[in-house]
Amino acid sequence: MERGVKVACVQAEPVVLDLARTLDKLEGLASVAAGNGAELVVFPEAVVSVYPSSLWARAFAGWHNDGAKQVFAQIAASSVAVGSPAERRLGATAKELGIWLVTGVNEVDAERSGTIYNALLYHAPDGELALHHRKLLPTNHERLIWGQGDGRGLHTVETGFGRVGGLICWENYMPLARFAVYEAGVEIYVAATADDAEVWQATLVHIARESRAYVVAPCAFQRASAYPDDFPLRAELEGTSTIGHGGSAILAPDGSYLAGPLYDEEGILYAELDPEFLLGQRQRFDPVGHYNRPDVLQLGVSPSARVHDVTPSTHPSSRSDRP
């Protein structure tokens, strides 16, 4: 890391399936975080504009479930396409506030909108999209909704205060995916998720200790009351109040907590990240440096596997030198 930095980890509920109002809310929260001195503001997995909870996503397994078809169409309609007004609005927010903005979105391809992806978009203070990562493999019920991602986002981006990158939810259980991010020089690791289980916190501690990086881990928070009255799968929510409990946190490179975990409410967590502490923790263990054996073990990454017409980020601070 080049210098210390204050970061914000935002646990926020989307305005479910309402793209414009969700972006309004995110802009307001990002403004609050920036006003409190944060230079990096990170939002949860699929906060734009809904995380597909297993409570209702299971209905997608039904072959003739009209409600599932309607919800899929609504998710697609409230998704973000790179280059669209919604994506440029995120960039404009980052530019106006002078921050690095990381947002979990449901994403569609502007030219082929029939598949929805789970993506993280990293916008730089100049408003440009600096890093674009699609979740490699949706988990369990998510495979009924999201398509498989690709390796375009297994990089980091230089921010001026440190290299930022990361993975989404259970991708973090994929050792080679983690190592790809480590190898890209990550110093601030984004672990956006919807996993609100207590055991997920052990995963965050492990990632921090293994990467010897700071971990910013925003978690999805959703209540049944946030869903519109005419939600086609509302019957699946009967008897439920809180759908996603959260658990957002910020951890240091030794696995200790700097903030959180935060459960059952919206909020913004802050932490000051110290480069000297990060380097001190790498004295005994650096997973891609002195504790690595590239002569014995090597990783190859195919950025464009399983996608068509991949266009990696052209932002000057995005790494593109991986084989």
mmCIF file of C-alpha atoms in Angstrom, residues 50-302:
data_model
loop_
_atom_site.group_PDB
_atom_site.id
_atom_site.type_symbol
_atom_site.label_atom_id
_atom_site.label_comp_id
_atom_site.label_asym_id
_atom_site.label_seq_id
_atom_site.Cartn_x
_atom_site.Cartn_y
_atom_site.Cartn_z
ATOM 1 C CA VAL A 50 -32.112 -7.753 -5.486
ATOM 2 C CA TYR A 51 -30.242 -10.809 -4.255
ATOM 3 C CA PRO A 52 -32.206 -13.956 -5.288
ATOM 4 C CA SER A 53 -32.862 -15.560 -1.922
ATOM 5 C CA SER A 54 -33.261 -19.319 -1.861
ATOM 6 C CA LEU A 55 -36.625 -18.725 -0.156
ATOM 7 C CA TRP A 56 -38.150 -17.729 -3.471
ATOM 8 C CA ALA A 57 -35.517 -18.640 -6.064
ATOM 9 C CA ARG A 58 -36.356 -22.319 -5.541
ATOM 10 C CA ALA A 59 -39.529 -21.619 -7.506
ATOM 11 C CA PHE A 60 -37.354 -21.266 -10.607
ATOM 12 C CA ALA A 61 -36.951 -25.048 -10.611
ATOM 13 C CA GLY A 62 -40.606 -25.330 -11.595
ATOM 14 C CA TRP A 63 -40.884 -25.992 -15.310
ATOM 15 C CA HIS A 64 -44.119 -24.054 -15.820
ATOM 16 C CA ASN A 65 -43.976 -21.510 -12.997
ATOM 17 C CA ASP A 66 -45.268 -18.269 -14.470
ATOM 18 C CA GLY A 67 -44.307 -16.373 -11.332
ATOM 19 C CA ALA A 68 -40.675 -17.393 -11.772
ATOM 20 C CA LYS A 69 -40.719 -16.199 -15.368
ATOM 21 C CA GLN A 70 -42.149 -12.854 -14.292
ATOM 22 C CA VAL A 71 -39.534 -12.411 -11.566
ATOM 23 C CA PHE A 72 -36.712 -13.306 -13.953
ATOM 24 C CA ALA A 73 -37.971 -10.635 -16.333
ATOM 25 C CA GLN A 74 -38.168 -8.115 -13.482
ATOM 26 C CA ILE A 75 -34.618 -8.895 -12.335
ATOM 27 C CA ALA A 76 -33.360 -8.480 -15.898
ATOM 28 C CA ALA A 77 -35.224 -5.186 -16.276
ATOM 29 C CA SER A 78 -33.688 -3.841 -13.055
ATOM 30 C CA SER A 79 -30.182 -5.043 -13.938
ATOM 31 C CA VAL A 80 -27.190 -3.014 -15.118
ATOM 32 C CA ALA A 81 -25.508 -3.264 -18.509
ATOM 33 C CA VAL A 82 -21.985 -1.925 -18.882
ATOM 34 C CA GLY A 83 -22.196 1.307 -20.849
ATOM 35 C CA SER A 84 -25.858 1.838 -19.961
ATOM 36 C CA PRO A 85 -27.185 4.970 -18.224
ATOM 37 C CA ALA A 86 -27.345 3.001 -14.950
ATOM 38 C CA GLU A 87 -23.687 1.990 -15.136
ATOM 39 C CA ARG A 88 -22.642 5.496 -16.134
ATOM 40 C CA ARG A 89 -24.656 6.825 -13.211
ATOM 41 C CA LEU A 90 -22.508 4.739 -10.849
ATOM 42 C CA GLY A 91 -19.438 6.190 -12.540
ATOM 43 C CA ALA A 92 -20.816 9.697 -12.192
ATOM 44 C CA THR A 93 -21.375 9.096 -8.463
ATOM 45 C CA ALA A 94 -17.766 7.991 -8.025
ATOM 46 C CA LYS A 95 -16.544 11.035 -9.950
ATOM 47 C CA GLU A 96 -18.758 13.529 -8.150
ATOM 48 C CA LEU A 97 -17.703 12.232 -4.726
ATOM 49 C CA GLY A 98 -14.064 11.617 -5.696
ATOM 50 C CA ILE A 99 -14.142 8.017 -4.435
ATOM 51 C CA TRP A 100 -13.504 4.479 -5.523
ATOM 52 C CA LEU A 101 -16.953 2.853 -5.679
ATOM 53 C CA VAL A 102 -17.455 -0.930 -5.714
ATOM 54 C CA THR A 103 -21.013 -2.117 -6.369
ATOM 55 C CA GLY A 104 -22.566 -5.572 -6.556
ATOM 56 C CA VAL A 105 -25.082 -5.706 -9.404
ATOM 57 C CA ASN A 106 -27.269 -8.012 -11.388
ATOM 58 C CA GLU A 107 -25.772 -7.490 -14.836
ATOM 59 C CA VAL A 108 -27.034 -8.100 -18.346
ATOM 60 C CA ASP A 109 -25.144 -7.895 -21.592
ATOM 61 C CA ALA A 110 -26.291 -4.857 -23.553
ATOM 62 C CA GLU A 111 -26.508 -6.850 -26.784
ATOM 63 C CA ARG A 112 -27.636 -10.234 -25.409
ATOM 64 C CA SER A 113 -29.902 -9.567 -22.453
ATOM 65 C CA GLY A 114 -31.301 -13.090 -21.977
ATOM 66 C CA THR A 115 -28.690 -14.045 -19.366
ATOM 67 C CA ILE A 116 -28.197 -12.334 -16.024
ATOM 68 C CA TYR A 117 -24.796 -12.275 -14.322
ATOM 69 C CA ASN A 118 -23.686 -11.558 -10.780
ATOM 70 C CA ALA A 119 -21.068 -8.830 -11.084
ATOM 71 C CA LEU A 120 -18.880 -6.434 -9.137
ATOM 72 C CA LEU A 121 -18.236 -3.064 -10.788
ATOM 73 C CA TYR A 122 -15.279 -0.969 -9.620
ATOM 74 C CA HIS A 123 -15.549 2.706 -10.606
ATOM 75 C CA ALA A 124 -12.589 5.035 -10.247
ATOM 76 C CA PRO A 125 -12.701 8.665 -9.053
ATOM 77 C CA ASP A 126 -12.514 9.747 -12.688
ATOM 78 C CA GLY A 127 -15.830 7.962 -13.283
ATOM 79 C CA GLU A 128 -14.401 5.198 -15.448
ATOM 80 C CA LEU A 129 -15.108 1.499 -14.973
ATOM 81 C CA ALA A 130 -11.709 0.255 -13.815
ATOM 82 C CA LEU A 131 -12.513 -3.391 -13.048
ATOM 83 C CA HIS A 132 -15.447 -5.627 -13.976
ATOM 84 C CA HIS A 133 -15.803 -9.050 -12.392
ATOM 85 C CA ARG A 134 -18.522 -11.617 -13.050
ATOM 86 C CA LYS A 135 -19.006 -14.388 -10.500
ATOM 87 C CA LEU A 136 -17.362 -17.465 -11.963
ATOM 88 C CA LEU A 137 -19.866 -20.005 -10.717
ATOM 89 C CA PRO A 138 -23.265 -19.265 -9.178
ATOM 90 C CA THR A 139 -23.974 -21.266 -6.035
ATOM 91 C CA ASN A 140 -26.773 -23.793 -5.588
ATOM 92 C CA HIS A 141 -30.154 -22.068 -6.281
ATOM 93 C CA GLU A 142 -28.344 -19.122 -7.928
ATOM 94 C CA ARG A 143 -27.676 -21.322 -10.975
ATOM 95 C CA LEU A 144 -31.391 -21.106 -11.768
ATOM 96 C CA ILE A 145 -30.965 -17.355 -12.311
ATOM 97 C CA TRP A 146 -27.376 -16.353 -13.069
ATOM 98 C CA GLY A 147 -25.093 -17.464 -15.875
ATOM 99 C CA GLN A 148 -21.453 -18.433 -15.357
ATOM 100 C CA GLY A 149 -18.950 -15.613 -15.317
ATOM 101 C CA ASP A 150 -15.434 -15.472 -16.668
ATOM 102 C CA GLY A 151 -11.873 -14.618 -15.711
ATOM 103 C CA ARG A 152 -11.853 -10.992 -16.825
ATOM 104 C CA GLY A 153 -12.089 -9.738 -13.251
ATOM 105 C CA LEU A 154 -9.383 -11.900 -11.667
ATOM 106 C CA HIS A 155 -7.147 -8.864 -11.449
ATOM 107 C CA THR A 156 -6.589 -5.946 -9.144
ATOM 108 C CA VAL A 157 -6.713 -2.241 -9.786
ATOM 109 C CA GLU A 158 -4.226 0.326 -8.505
ATOM 110 C CA THR A 159 -6.057 3.055 -6.646
ATOM 111 C CA GLY A 160 -3.267 5.351 -5.493
ATOM 112 C CA PHE A 161 -3.528 4.026 -1.937
ATOM 113 C CA GLY A 162 -3.317 0.282 -2.632
ATOM 114 C CA ARG A 163 -4.298 -2.514 -4.993
ATOM 115 C CA VAL A 164 -7.968 -3.504 -4.751
ATOM 116 C CA GLY A 165 -9.678 -6.646 -6.056
ATOM 117 C CA GLY A 166 -11.695 -9.582 -4.821
ATOM 118 C CA LEU A 167 -14.357 -12.218 -5.310
ATOM 119 C CA ILE A 168 -18.078 -12.712 -4.753
ATOM 120 C CA CYS A 169 -19.530 -14.908 -2.007
ATOM 121 C CA TRP A 170 -18.694 -18.615 -2.383
ATOM 122 C CA GLU A 171 -16.141 -17.929 -5.108
ATOM 123 C CA ASN A 172 -14.049 -17.256 -2.050
ATOM 124 C CA TYR A 173 -14.044 -21.006 -1.407
ATOM 125 C CA MET A 174 -12.302 -21.556 -4.772
ATOM 126 C CA PRO A 175 -8.577 -21.754 -3.903
ATOM 127 C CA LEU A 176 -7.323 -21.012 -7.404
ATOM 128 C CA ALA A 177 -9.609 -18.002 -7.780
ATOM 129 C CA ARG A 178 -8.327 -16.614 -4.488
ATOM 130 C CA PHE A 179 -4.748 -17.203 -5.530
ATOM 131 C CA ALA A 180 -5.311 -15.408 -8.830
ATOM 132 C CA VAL A 181 -6.348 -12.324 -6.866
ATOM 133 C CA TYR A 182 -3.416 -12.727 -4.472
ATOM 134 C CA GLU A 183 -1.046 -13.060 -7.415
ATOM 135 C CA ALA A 184 -2.433 -9.824 -8.836
ATOM 136 C CA GLY A 185 -1.048 -8.067 -5.768
ATOM 137 C CA VAL A 186 -4.230 -7.493 -3.767
ATOM 138 C CA GLU A 187 -3.837 -5.365 -0.650
ATOM 139 C CA ILE A 188 -7.507 -4.551 -0.052
ATOM 140 C CA TYR A 189 -9.595 -7.646 -0.743
ATOM 141 C CA VAL A 190 -13.316 -7.193 -1.472
ATOM 142 C CA ALA A 191 -15.440 -10.173 -0.387
ATOM 143 C CA ALA A 192 -18.991 -9.089 -1.243
ATOM 144 C CA THR A 193 -21.501 -11.719 -0.195
ATOM 145 C CA ALA A 194 -25.034 -12.721 0.725
ATOM 146 C CA ASP A 195 -23.895 -15.418 3.163
ATOM 147 C CA ASP A 196 -25.211 -14.380 6.574
ATOM 148 C CA ALA A 197 -24.220 -17.592 8.383
ATOM 149 C CA GLU A 198 -21.963 -17.338 11.409
ATOM 150 C CA VAL A 199 -19.462 -19.736 9.823
ATOM 151 C CA TRP A 200 -18.910 -17.229 6.997
ATOM 152 C CA GLN A 201 -17.008 -15.091 9.472
ATOM 153 C CA ALA A 202 -14.423 -17.879 9.791
ATOM 154 C CA THR A 203 -13.988 -17.698 6.015
ATOM 155 C CA LEU A 204 -13.275 -13.981 6.212
ATOM 156 C CA VAL A 205 -10.701 -14.522 8.946
ATOM 157 C CA HIS A 206 -9.001 -17.188 6.835
ATOM 158 C CA ILE A 207 -8.920 -14.988 3.731
ATOM 159 C CA ALA A 208 -7.384 -12.123 5.695
ATOM 160 C CA ARG A 209 -4.706 -14.361 7.196
ATOM 161 C CA GLU A 210 -4.026 -16.197 3.932
ATOM 162 C CA SER A 211 -3.871 -13.112 1.712
ATOM 163 C CA ARG A 212 -2.224 -10.922 4.368
ATOM 164 C CA ALA A 213 -4.516 -8.210 3.003
ATOM 165 C CA TYR A 214 -7.254 -6.046 4.444
ATOM 166 C CA VAL A 215 -10.697 -7.572 3.791
ATOM 167 C CA VAL A 216 -13.791 -5.448 3.148
ATOM 168 C CA ALA A 217 -16.814 -7.738 3.224
ATOM 169 C CA PRO A 218 -20.256 -6.153 2.712
ATOM 170 C CA CYS A 219 -23.143 -8.604 3.128
ATOM 171 C CA ALA A 220 -26.649 -8.481 1.695
ATOM 172 C CA PHE A 221 -29.439 -7.413 4.045
ATOM 173 C CA GLN A 222 -33.068 -7.967 3.022
ATOM 174 C CA ARG A 223 -36.447 -7.990 4.719
ATOM 175 C CA ALA A 224 -39.680 -9.371 3.333
ATOM 176 C CA SER A 225 -41.228 -5.934 3.811
ATOM 177 C CA ALA A 226 -38.858 -4.534 1.175
ATOM 178 C CA TYR A 227 -40.525 -6.573 -1.562
ATOM 179 C CA PRO A 228 -43.336 -4.924 -3.523
ATOM 180 C CA ASP A 229 -46.869 -6.077 -2.772
ATOM 181 C CA ASP A 230 -47.241 -7.439 -6.293
ATOM 182 C CA PHE A 231 -44.017 -9.514 -6.185
ATOM 183 C CA PRO A 232 -45.037 -12.602 -8.207
ATOM 184 C CA LEU A 233 -43.448 -15.048 -5.733
ATOM 185 C CA ARG A 234 -44.669 -13.339 -2.563
ATOM 186 C CA ALA A 235 -46.294 -16.569 -1.359
ATOM 187 C CA GLU A 236 -42.788 -17.992 -0.917
ATOM 188 C CA LEU A 237 -42.068 -15.261 1.664
ATOM 189 C CA GLU A 238 -45.027 -16.029 3.901
ATOM 190 C CA GLY A 239 -44.024 -16.317 7.557
ATOM 191 C CA THR A 240 -40.654 -14.661 6.971
ATOM 192 C CA SER A 241 -39.558 -11.257 8.204
ATOM 193 C CA THR A 242 -35.799 -11.022 7.632
ATOM 194 C CA ILE A 243 -34.500 -12.770 4.527
ATOM 195 C CA GLY A 244 -30.830 -11.808 4.696
ATOM 196 C CA HIS A 245 -29.425 -10.878 8.113
ATOM 197 C CA GLY A 246 -26.195 -9.277 6.910
ATOM 198 C CA GLY A 247 -22.892 -9.770 8.694
ATOM 199 C CA SER A 248 -20.771 -7.099 7.009
ATOM 200 C CA ALA A 249 -17.272 -6.639 8.388
ATOM 201 C CA ILE A 250 -13.816 -5.168 7.813
ATOM 202 C CA LEU A 251 -10.790 -7.236 8.821
ATOM 203 C CA ALA A 252 -7.082 -6.601 9.180
ATOM 204 C CA PRO A 253 -4.356 -8.765 7.565
ATOM 205 C CA ASP A 254 -3.940 -10.743 10.793
ATOM 206 C CA GLY A 255 -7.612 -11.778 10.774
ATOM 207 C CA SER A 256 -8.675 -9.392 13.514
ATOM 208 C CA TYR A 257 -11.848 -7.322 13.170
ATOM 209 C CA LEU A 258 -11.582 -3.606 12.544
ATOM 210 C CA ALA A 259 -15.367 -3.190 12.268
ATOM 211 C CA GLY A 260 -18.397 -5.443 12.498
ATOM 212 C CA PRO A 261 -19.827 -7.917 11.958
ATOM 213 C CA LEU A 262 -23.096 -5.995 11.628
ATOM 214 C CA TYR A 263 -26.363 -7.951 11.697
ATOM 215 C CA ASP A 264 -30.075 -7.241 11.251
ATOM 216 C CA GLU A 265 -29.847 -3.579 10.341
ATOM 217 C CA GLU A 266 -28.563 -1.219 7.726
ATOM 218 C CA GLY A 267 -25.380 0.673 8.461
ATOM 219 C CA ILE A 268 -21.969 1.827 7.303
ATOM 220 C CA LEU A 269 -18.798 0.386 8.817
ATOM 221 C CA TYR A 270 -15.566 2.370 8.648
ATOM 222 C CA ALA A 271 -11.915 1.510 9.179
ATOM 223 C CA GLU A 272 -8.543 3.184 8.759
ATOM 224 C CA LEU A 273 -6.161 0.898 6.857
ATOM 225 C CA ASP A 274 -2.476 1.184 7.769
ATOM 226 C CA PRO A 275 0.120 0.110 5.161
ATOM 227 C CA GLU A 276 2.806 -0.478 7.785
ATOM 228 C CA PHE A 277 0.611 -3.000 9.578
ATOM 229 C CA LEU A 278 -0.039 -4.842 6.302
ATOM 230 C CA LEU A 279 3.677 -5.102 5.534
ATOM 231 C CA GLY A 280 4.425 -6.242 9.061
ATOM 232 C CA GLN A 281 1.976 -9.129 8.699
ATOM 233 C CA ARG A 282 3.743 -10.243 5.510
ATOM 234 C CA GLN A 283 7.066 -10.636 7.305
ATOM 235 C CA ARG A 284 6.335 -14.275 8.135
ATOM 236 C CA PHE A 285 3.936 -15.111 5.312
ATOM 237 C CA ASP A 286 3.458 -13.732 1.805
ATOM 238 C CA PRO A 287 1.390 -16.151 -0.324
ATOM 239 C CA VAL A 288 2.802 -14.921 -3.635
ATOM 240 C CA GLY A 289 6.227 -13.844 -2.413
ATOM 241 C CA HIS A 290 8.630 -15.543 -0.028
ATOM 242 C CA TYR A 291 6.041 -18.197 0.922
ATOM 243 C CA ASN A 292 5.419 -19.199 -2.681
ATOM 244 C CA ARG A 293 7.088 -21.845 -4.871
ATOM 245 C CA PRO A 294 6.365 -20.858 -8.488
ATOM 246 C CA ASP A 295 9.058 -23.317 -9.582
ATOM 247 C CA VAL A 296 6.825 -26.104 -8.250
ATOM 248 C CA LEU A 297 3.290 -24.659 -8.381
ATOM 249 C CA GLN A 298 1.917 -22.359 -11.079
ATOM 250 C CA LEU A 299 -1.528 -20.984 -11.900
ATOM 251 C CA GLY A 300 -2.828 -20.128 -15.357
ATOM 252 C CA VAL A 301 -5.897 -17.973 -15.957
ATOM 253 C CA SER A 302 -7.988 -17.847 -19.139
#
